[in-house]
Short mmCIF file of C-alpha atoms in Angstrom, two decimals:
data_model
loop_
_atom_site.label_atom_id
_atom_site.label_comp_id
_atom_site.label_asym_id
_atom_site.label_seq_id
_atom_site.Cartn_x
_atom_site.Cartn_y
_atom_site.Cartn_z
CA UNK A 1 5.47 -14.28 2.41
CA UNK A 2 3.96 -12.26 5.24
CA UNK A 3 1.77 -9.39 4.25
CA UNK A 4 0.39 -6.83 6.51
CA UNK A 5 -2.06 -7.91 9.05
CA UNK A 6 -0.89 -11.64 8.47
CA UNK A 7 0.40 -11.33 12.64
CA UNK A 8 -3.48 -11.11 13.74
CA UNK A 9 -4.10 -15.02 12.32
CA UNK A 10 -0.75 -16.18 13.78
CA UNK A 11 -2.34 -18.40 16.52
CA UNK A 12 -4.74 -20.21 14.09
CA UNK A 13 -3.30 -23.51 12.62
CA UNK A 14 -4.16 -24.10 8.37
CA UNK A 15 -6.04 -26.56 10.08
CA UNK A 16 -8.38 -24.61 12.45
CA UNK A 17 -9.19 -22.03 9.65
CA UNK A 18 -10.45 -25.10 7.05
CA UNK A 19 -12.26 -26.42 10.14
CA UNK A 20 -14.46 -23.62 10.80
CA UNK A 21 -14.55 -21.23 7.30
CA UNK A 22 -17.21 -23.19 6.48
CA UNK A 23 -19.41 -23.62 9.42
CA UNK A 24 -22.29 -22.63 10.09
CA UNK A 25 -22.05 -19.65 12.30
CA UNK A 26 -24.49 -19.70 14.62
CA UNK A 27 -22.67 -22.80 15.60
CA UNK A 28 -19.56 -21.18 16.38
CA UNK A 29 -19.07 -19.49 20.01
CA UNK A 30 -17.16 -16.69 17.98
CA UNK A 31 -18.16 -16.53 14.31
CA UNK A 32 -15.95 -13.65 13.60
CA UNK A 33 -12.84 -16.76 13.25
CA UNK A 34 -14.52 -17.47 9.62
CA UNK A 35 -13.21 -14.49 7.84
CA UNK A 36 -10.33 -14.60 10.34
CA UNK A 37 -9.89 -18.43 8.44
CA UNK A 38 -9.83 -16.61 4.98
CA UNK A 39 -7.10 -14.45 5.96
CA UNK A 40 -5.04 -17.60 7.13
CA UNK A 41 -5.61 -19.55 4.18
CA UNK A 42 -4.63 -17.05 2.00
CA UNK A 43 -1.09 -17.29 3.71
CA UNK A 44 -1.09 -21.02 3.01
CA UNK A 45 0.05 -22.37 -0.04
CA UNK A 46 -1.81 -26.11 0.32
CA UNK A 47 -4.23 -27.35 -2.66
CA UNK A 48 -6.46 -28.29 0.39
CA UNK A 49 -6.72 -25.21 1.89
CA UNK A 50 -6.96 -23.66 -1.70
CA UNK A 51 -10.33 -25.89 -2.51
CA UNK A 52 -11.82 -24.91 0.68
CA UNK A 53 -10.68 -21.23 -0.08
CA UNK A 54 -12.86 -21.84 -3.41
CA UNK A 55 -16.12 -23.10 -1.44
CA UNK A 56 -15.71 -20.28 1.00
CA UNK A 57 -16.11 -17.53 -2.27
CA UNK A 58 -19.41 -19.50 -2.84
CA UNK A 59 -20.91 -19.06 0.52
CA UNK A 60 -24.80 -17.70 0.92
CA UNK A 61 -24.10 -14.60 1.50
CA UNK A 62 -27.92 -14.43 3.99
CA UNK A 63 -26.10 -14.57 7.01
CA UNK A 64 -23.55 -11.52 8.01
CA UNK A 65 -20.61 -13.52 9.12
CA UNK A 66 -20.90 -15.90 5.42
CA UNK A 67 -21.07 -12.57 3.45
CA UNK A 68 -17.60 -10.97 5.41
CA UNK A 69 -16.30 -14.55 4.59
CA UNK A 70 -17.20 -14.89 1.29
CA UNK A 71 -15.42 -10.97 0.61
CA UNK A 72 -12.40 -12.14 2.88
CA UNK A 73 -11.73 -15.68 0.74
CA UNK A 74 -12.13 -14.14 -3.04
CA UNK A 75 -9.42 -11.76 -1.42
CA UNK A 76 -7.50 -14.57 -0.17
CA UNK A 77 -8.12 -16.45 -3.48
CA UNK A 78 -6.04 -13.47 -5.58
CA UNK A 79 -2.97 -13.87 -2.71
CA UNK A 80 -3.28 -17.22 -3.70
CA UNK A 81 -2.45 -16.96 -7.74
CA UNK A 82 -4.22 -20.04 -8.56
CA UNK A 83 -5.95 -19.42 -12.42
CA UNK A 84 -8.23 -22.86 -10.65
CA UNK A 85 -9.98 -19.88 -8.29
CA UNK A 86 -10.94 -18.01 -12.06
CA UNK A 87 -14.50 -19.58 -12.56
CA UNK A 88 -15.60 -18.67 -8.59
CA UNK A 89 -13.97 -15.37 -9.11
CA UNK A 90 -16.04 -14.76 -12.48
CA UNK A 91 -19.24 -16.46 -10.90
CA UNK A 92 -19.06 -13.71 -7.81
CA UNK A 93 -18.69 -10.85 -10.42
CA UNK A 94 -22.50 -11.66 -11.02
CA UNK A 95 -23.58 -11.29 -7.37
CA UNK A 96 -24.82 -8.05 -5.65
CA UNK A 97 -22.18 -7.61 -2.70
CA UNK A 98 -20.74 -4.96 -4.56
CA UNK A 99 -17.44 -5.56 -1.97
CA UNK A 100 -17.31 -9.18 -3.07
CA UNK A 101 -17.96 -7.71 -7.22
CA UNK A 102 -14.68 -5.69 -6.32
CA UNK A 103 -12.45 -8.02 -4.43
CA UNK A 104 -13.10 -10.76 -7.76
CA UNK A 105 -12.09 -7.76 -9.83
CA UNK A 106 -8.88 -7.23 -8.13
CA UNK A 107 -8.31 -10.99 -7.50
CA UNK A 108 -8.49 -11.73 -11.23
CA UNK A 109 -5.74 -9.16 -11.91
CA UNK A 110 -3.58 -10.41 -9.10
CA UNK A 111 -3.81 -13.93 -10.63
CA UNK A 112 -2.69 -12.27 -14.25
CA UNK A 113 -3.73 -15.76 -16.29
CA UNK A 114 -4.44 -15.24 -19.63
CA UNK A 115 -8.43 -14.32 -20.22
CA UNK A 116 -9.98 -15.17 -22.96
CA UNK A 117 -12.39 -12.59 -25.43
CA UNK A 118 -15.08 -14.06 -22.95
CA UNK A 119 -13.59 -13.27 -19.79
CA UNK A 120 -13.05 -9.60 -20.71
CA UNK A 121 -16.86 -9.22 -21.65
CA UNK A 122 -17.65 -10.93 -18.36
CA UNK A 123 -15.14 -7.80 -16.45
CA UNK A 124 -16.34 -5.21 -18.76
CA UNK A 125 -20.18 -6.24 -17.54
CA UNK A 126 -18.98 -5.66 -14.00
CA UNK A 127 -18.55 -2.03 -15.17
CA UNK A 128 -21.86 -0.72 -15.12
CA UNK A 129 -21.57 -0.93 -11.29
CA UNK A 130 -21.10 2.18 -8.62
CA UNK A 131 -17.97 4.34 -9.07
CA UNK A 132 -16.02 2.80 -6.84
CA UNK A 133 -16.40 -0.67 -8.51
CA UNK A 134 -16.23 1.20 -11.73
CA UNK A 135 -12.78 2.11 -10.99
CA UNK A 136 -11.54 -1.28 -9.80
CA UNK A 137 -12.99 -2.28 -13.25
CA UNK A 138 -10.66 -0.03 -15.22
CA UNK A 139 -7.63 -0.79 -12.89
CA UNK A 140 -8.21 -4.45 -13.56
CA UNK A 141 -7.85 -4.06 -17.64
CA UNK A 142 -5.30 -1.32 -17.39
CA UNK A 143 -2.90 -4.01 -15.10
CA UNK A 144 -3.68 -6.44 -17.72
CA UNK A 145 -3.48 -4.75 -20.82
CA UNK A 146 -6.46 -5.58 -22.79
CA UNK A 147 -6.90 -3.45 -25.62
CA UNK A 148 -10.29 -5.03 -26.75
CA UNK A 149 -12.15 -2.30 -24.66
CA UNK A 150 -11.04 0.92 -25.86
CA UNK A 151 -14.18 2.24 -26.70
CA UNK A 152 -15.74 1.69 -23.98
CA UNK A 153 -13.14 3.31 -21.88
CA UNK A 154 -12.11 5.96 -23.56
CA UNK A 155 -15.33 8.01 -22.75
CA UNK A 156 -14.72 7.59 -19.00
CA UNK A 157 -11.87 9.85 -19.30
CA UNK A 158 -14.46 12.60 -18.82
CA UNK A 159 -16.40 11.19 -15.71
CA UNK A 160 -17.41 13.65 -13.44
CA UNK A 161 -15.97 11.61 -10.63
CA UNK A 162 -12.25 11.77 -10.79
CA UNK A 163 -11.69 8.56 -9.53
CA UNK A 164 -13.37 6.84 -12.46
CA UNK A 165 -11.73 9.91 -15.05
CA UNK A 166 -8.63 9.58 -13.90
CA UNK A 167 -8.26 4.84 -14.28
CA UNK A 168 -9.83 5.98 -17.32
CA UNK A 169 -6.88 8.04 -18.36
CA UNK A 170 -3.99 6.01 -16.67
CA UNK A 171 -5.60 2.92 -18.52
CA UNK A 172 -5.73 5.27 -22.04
CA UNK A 173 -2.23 6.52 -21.68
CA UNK A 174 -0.74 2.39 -20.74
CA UNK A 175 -2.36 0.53 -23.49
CA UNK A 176 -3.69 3.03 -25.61
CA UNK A 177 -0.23 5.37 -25.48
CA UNK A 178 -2.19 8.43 -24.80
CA UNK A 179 -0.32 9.84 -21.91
CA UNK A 180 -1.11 13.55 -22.66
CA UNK A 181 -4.15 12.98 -20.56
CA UNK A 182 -2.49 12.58 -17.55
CA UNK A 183 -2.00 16.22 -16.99
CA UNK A 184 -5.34 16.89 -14.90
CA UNK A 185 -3.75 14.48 -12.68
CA UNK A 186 -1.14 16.12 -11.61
CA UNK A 187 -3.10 19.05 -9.35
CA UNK A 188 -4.81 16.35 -8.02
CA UNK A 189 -1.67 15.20 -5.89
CA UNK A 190 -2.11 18.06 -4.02
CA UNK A 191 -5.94 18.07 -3.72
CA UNK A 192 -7.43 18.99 -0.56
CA UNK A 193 -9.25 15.63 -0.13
CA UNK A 194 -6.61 12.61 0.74
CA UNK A 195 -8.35 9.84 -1.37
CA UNK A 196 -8.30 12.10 -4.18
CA UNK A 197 -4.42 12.40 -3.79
CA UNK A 198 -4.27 8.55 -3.40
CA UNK A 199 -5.93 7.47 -6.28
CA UNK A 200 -3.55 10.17 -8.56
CA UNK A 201 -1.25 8.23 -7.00
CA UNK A 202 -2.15 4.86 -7.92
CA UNK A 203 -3.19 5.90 -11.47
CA UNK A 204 -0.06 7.63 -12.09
CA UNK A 205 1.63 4.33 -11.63
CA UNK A 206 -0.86 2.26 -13.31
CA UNK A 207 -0.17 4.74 -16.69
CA UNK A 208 3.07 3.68 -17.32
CA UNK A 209 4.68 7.09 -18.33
CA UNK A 210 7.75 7.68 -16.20
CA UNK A 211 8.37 11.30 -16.85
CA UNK A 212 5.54 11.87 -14.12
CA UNK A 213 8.03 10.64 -11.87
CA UNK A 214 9.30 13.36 -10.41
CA UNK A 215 5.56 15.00 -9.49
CA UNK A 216 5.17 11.65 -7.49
CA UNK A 217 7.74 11.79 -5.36
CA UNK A 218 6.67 15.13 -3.67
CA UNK A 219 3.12 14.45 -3.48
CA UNK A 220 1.84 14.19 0.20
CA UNK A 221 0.22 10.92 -0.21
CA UNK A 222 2.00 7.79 1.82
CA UNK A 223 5.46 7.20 1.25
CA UNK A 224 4.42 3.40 0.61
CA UNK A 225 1.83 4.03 -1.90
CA UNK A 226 4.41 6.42 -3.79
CA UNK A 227 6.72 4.37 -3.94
CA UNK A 228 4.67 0.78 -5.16
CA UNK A 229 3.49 3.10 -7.80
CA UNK A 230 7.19 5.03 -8.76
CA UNK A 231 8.54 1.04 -8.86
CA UNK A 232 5.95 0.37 -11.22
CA UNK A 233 7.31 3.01 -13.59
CA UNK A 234 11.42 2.83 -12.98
CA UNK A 235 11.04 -0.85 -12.30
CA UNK A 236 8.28 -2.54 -14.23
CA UNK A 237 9.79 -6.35 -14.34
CA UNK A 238 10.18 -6.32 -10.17
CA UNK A 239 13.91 -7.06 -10.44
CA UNK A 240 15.03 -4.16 -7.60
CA UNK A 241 17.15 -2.49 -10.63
CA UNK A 242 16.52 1.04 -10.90
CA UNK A 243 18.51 3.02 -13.84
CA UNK A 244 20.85 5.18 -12.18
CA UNK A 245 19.32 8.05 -13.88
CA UNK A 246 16.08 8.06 -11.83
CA UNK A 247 17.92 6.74 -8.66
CA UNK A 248 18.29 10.43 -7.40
CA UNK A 249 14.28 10.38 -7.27
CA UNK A 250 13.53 6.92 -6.09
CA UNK A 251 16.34 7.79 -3.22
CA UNK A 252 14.40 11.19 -2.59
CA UNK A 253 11.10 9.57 -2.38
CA UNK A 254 12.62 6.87 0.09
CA UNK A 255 14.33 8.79 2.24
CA UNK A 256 10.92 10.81 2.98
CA UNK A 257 11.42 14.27 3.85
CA UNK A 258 8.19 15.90 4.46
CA UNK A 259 9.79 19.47 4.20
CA UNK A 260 10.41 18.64 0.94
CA UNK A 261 6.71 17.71 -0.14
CA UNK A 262 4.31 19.92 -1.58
CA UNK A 263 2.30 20.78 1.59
CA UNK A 264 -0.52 22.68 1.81
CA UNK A 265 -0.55 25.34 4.80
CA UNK A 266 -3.24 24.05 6.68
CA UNK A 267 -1.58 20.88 6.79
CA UNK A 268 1.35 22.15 8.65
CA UNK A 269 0.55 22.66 12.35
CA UNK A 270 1.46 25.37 14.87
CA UNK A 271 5.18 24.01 16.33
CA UNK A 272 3.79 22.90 19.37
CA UNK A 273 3.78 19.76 21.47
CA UNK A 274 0.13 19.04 21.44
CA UNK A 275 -0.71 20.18 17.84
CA UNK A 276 2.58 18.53 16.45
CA UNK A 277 1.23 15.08 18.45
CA UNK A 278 -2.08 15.54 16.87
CA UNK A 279 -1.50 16.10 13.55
CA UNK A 280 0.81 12.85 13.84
CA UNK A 281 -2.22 10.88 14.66
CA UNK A 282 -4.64 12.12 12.17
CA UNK A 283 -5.94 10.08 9.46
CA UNK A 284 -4.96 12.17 6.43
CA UNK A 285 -0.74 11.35 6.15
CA UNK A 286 -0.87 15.05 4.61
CA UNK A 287 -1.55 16.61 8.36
CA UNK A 288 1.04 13.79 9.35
CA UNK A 289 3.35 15.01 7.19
CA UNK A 290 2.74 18.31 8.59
CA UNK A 291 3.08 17.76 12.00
CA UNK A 292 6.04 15.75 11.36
CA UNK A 293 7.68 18.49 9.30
CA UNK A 294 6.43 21.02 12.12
CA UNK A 295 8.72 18.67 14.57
CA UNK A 296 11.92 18.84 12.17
CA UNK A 297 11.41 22.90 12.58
CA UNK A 298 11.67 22.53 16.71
CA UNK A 299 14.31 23.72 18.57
CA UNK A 300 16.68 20.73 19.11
CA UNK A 301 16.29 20.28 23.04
CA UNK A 302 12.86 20.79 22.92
CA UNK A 303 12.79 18.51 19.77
CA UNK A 304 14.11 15.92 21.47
CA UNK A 305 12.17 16.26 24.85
CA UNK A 306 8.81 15.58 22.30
CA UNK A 307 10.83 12.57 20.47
CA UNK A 308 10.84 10.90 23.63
CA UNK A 309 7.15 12.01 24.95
CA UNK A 310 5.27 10.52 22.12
CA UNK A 311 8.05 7.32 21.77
CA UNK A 312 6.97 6.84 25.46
CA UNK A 313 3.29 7.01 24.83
CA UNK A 314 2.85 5.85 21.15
CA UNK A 315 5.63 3.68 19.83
CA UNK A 316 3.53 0.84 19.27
CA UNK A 317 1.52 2.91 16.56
CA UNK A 318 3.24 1.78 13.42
CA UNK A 319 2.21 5.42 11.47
CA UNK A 320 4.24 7.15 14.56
CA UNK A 321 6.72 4.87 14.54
CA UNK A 322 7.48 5.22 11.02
CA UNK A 323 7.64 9.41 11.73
CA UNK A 324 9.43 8.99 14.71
CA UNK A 325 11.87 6.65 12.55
CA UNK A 326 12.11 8.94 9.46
CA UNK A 327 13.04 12.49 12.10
CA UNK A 328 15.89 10.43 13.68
CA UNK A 329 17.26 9.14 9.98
CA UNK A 330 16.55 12.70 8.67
CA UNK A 331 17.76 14.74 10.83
CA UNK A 332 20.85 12.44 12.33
CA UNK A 333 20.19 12.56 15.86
CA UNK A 334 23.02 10.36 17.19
CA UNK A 335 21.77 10.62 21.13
CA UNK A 336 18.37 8.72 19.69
CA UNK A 337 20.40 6.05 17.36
CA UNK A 338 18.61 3.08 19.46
CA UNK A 339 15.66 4.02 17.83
CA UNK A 340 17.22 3.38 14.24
CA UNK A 341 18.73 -0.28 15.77
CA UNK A 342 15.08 -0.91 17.08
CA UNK A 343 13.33 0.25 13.96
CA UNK A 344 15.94 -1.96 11.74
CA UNK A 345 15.08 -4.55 14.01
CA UNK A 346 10.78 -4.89 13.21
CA UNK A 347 9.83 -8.17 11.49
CA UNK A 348 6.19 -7.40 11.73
CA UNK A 349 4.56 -6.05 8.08
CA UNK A 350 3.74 -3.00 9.27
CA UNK A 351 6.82 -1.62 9.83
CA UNK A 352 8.58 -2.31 6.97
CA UNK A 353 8.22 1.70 6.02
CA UNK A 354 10.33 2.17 9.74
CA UNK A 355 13.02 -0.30 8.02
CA UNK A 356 13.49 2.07 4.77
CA UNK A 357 13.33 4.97 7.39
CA UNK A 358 16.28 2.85 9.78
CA UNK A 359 17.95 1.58 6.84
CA UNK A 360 18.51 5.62 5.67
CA UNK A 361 19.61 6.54 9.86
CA UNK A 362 22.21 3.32 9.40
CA UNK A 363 23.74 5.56 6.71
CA UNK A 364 23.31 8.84 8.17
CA UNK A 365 24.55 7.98 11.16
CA UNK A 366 27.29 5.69 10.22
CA UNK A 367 25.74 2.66 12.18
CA UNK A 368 27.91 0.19 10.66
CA UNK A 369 27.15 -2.45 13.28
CA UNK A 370 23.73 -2.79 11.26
CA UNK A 371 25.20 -4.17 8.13
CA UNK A 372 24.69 -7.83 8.64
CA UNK A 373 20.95 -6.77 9.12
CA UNK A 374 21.08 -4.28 6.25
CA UNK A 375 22.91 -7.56 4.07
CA UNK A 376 20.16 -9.73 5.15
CA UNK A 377 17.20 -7.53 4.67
CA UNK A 378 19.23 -6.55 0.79
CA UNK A 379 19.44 -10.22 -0.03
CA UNK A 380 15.77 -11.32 0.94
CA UNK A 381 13.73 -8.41 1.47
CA UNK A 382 10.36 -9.17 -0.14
CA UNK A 383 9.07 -5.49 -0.69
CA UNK A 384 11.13 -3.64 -3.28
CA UNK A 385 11.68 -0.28 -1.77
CA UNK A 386 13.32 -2.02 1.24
CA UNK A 387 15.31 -4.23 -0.31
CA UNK A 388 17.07 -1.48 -3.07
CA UNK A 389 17.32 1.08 -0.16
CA UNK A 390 19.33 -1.53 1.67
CA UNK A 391 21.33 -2.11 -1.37
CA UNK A 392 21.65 1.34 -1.59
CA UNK A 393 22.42 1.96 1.92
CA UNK A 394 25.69 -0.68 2.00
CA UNK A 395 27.35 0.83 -1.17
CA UNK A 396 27.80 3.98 0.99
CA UNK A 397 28.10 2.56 4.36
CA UNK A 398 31.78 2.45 5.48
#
């Protein structure tokens, strides 16, 4: 199944990548195609390309281009859900690429085999790295529910960096059923500094405790992330079957509405052209949000003038795309419809946010020449949120 970035490795054959991950690269004219390789082989599904995969995690990690490789293939290795990649994996939580320590952590809980008592004192070594590999350490027994390490998790729940507190606390409240600790996390969806809001995010999810729901769904972190981590609590077994009594929500949360978030002020620009362009651009999707919800506020013509500006300029950006998108659906501008048919339309990963945005316009705007695309994409959508907001979509498209 295609994942994000998969389209940048489309021109290199299964083939070509086991050819030249593990060459030397001063022998290759452009030794940036070996971690390119691990990205393609992580899309394959042959027990070839999965043993080579396996060698690549072992490179020397001396030269540059072997080290980016090595980090790229134990990534590839926990696409791959083989429990044969587990003794590489375990063997690279040892080294000192603390990159490499963190990708084995996270490819070990995408795999999900069974560990044994061993395994979990091999992870819980892994912990006395930095905080950031700290973290991934706690996410990784949280996801897999090991209740051996209690004690020496429970402590963490105080850390002074709140990335580290709060996997401590979403990991206490999942398999230790102390959810009252999750409180402190819920300012921090609305914390001035983004990664702060992510992680909150992501640990919210990881806890388990669905009555934080509702805080979720107006933080102004990515729709995406939201939304993998509201699944995770309304939809634990990934069967796209939401209980009707948190649909309102998980429809709320889809459909995106940034004046409905809990923005800051300075996050919300002036309701001008230039600022509303800018803020669309920046890196923090809170100041997105703003400047999107600063375009809602426009006068219509001149609303629609700016639509077209920035569509003319910088469609091809998939995070103004997806804004672009979401104003049409929200706001049912039937004179820009052909961007809801062209949005609907994007087969390339990073779009698929555009699709949920489309999918909502289709109903909005009573585009019912979309529903073979909205019955396709409700039948075989891979990600979730797409596929139940098609689902959604054709029960109330006439």
């Amino acid at each position: 199944m295609a994942e994000r970035f998969d389209n940048l490795v489309e021109g290199l054959t299964e083939e070509q990548a086991m050819a030249v991950i593990l060459a030397d690269p001063d022998s290759l004219e452009r030794p940036v195609d070996k971690y390119m390789a691990a990205t393609r082989l992580g899309a394959s599904n042959s027990e070839e390309s999965l043993d080579v995969l396996i060698q690549a995690a072992e490179l020397d990690p001396e030269h540059l281009f072997n080290r980016i490789t090595r980090r790229k293939a134990i990534d590839a290795l926990g696409r791959r859900k083989s429990p044969k990649a587990l003794p590489s994996l375990f063997l690279a939580l040892k080294c000192n690429d603390e990159a490499a320590v963190i990708n084995s952590v996270e490819a070990i809980t995408k795999i999900g085999a069974p560990l044994t008592e061993v395994d979990h004192e091999k992870l819980l070594g892994a912990l006395e790295g930095e905080d950031i590999q700290k973290r991934a350490v706690i996410q990784a027994f949280c996801r897999l529910g090991v209740p051996s390490v209690i004690n020496s998790i429970s402590p963490l729940q105080d850390d002074s960096n709140p990335l580290v507190a709060g996997a401590a606390r979403a990991y206490m409240s999942k398999v230790a059923q102390q959810p009252e600790g999750l409180d402190v996390l819920i300012p921090q969806l609305v914390d001035p500094i983004a990664g702060r809001r992510r992680s909150a995010v992501i640990d919210l999810g990881d806890a388990g405790d669905v009555s934080r729901l509702e805080a979720l769904v107006t933080a102004p972190v990515s729709m995406s992330l939201r939304a993998r981590s509201a699944f995770q609590l309304v939809d634990p077994d990934k069967k796209c079957q939401i209980p009707e009594e948190y649909a309102e929500l998980i429809t709320q949360l889809l459909q995106d509405n940034p004046q409905q978030l809990k923005l800051r002020k300075e996050w919300i620009c002036d309701i001008e052209p230039t600022e509303i362009e800018n803020n669309l651009q920046h890196r923090d999707e809170a100041r997105q949000y703003g400047g999107a919800s600063s375009l809602m506020a426009m006068p219509k013509a001149e609303r629609m003038i700016l639509i077209d500006e920035i569509k003319e300029k910088l469609w091809s950006d998939y995070v103004t795309h997806y804004y672009l998108t979401a104003v049409v659906s929200l706001q049912g501008l039937e004179e820009r419809s052909d961007l809801i048919r062209l949005a609907l339309a994007e087969t390339i990963p990073q779009y698929t946010k555009s699709r949920i945005a489309a999918a909502w316009g289709c109903l909005r705007l009573g585009l019912v020449d979309q529903k073979p695309l909205l019955e396709e994409l409700s039948a075989n959508a891979f990600w979730l949120p797409l596929k139940w907001t098609c689902q959604r979509v054709l029960k109330q498209l006439s």
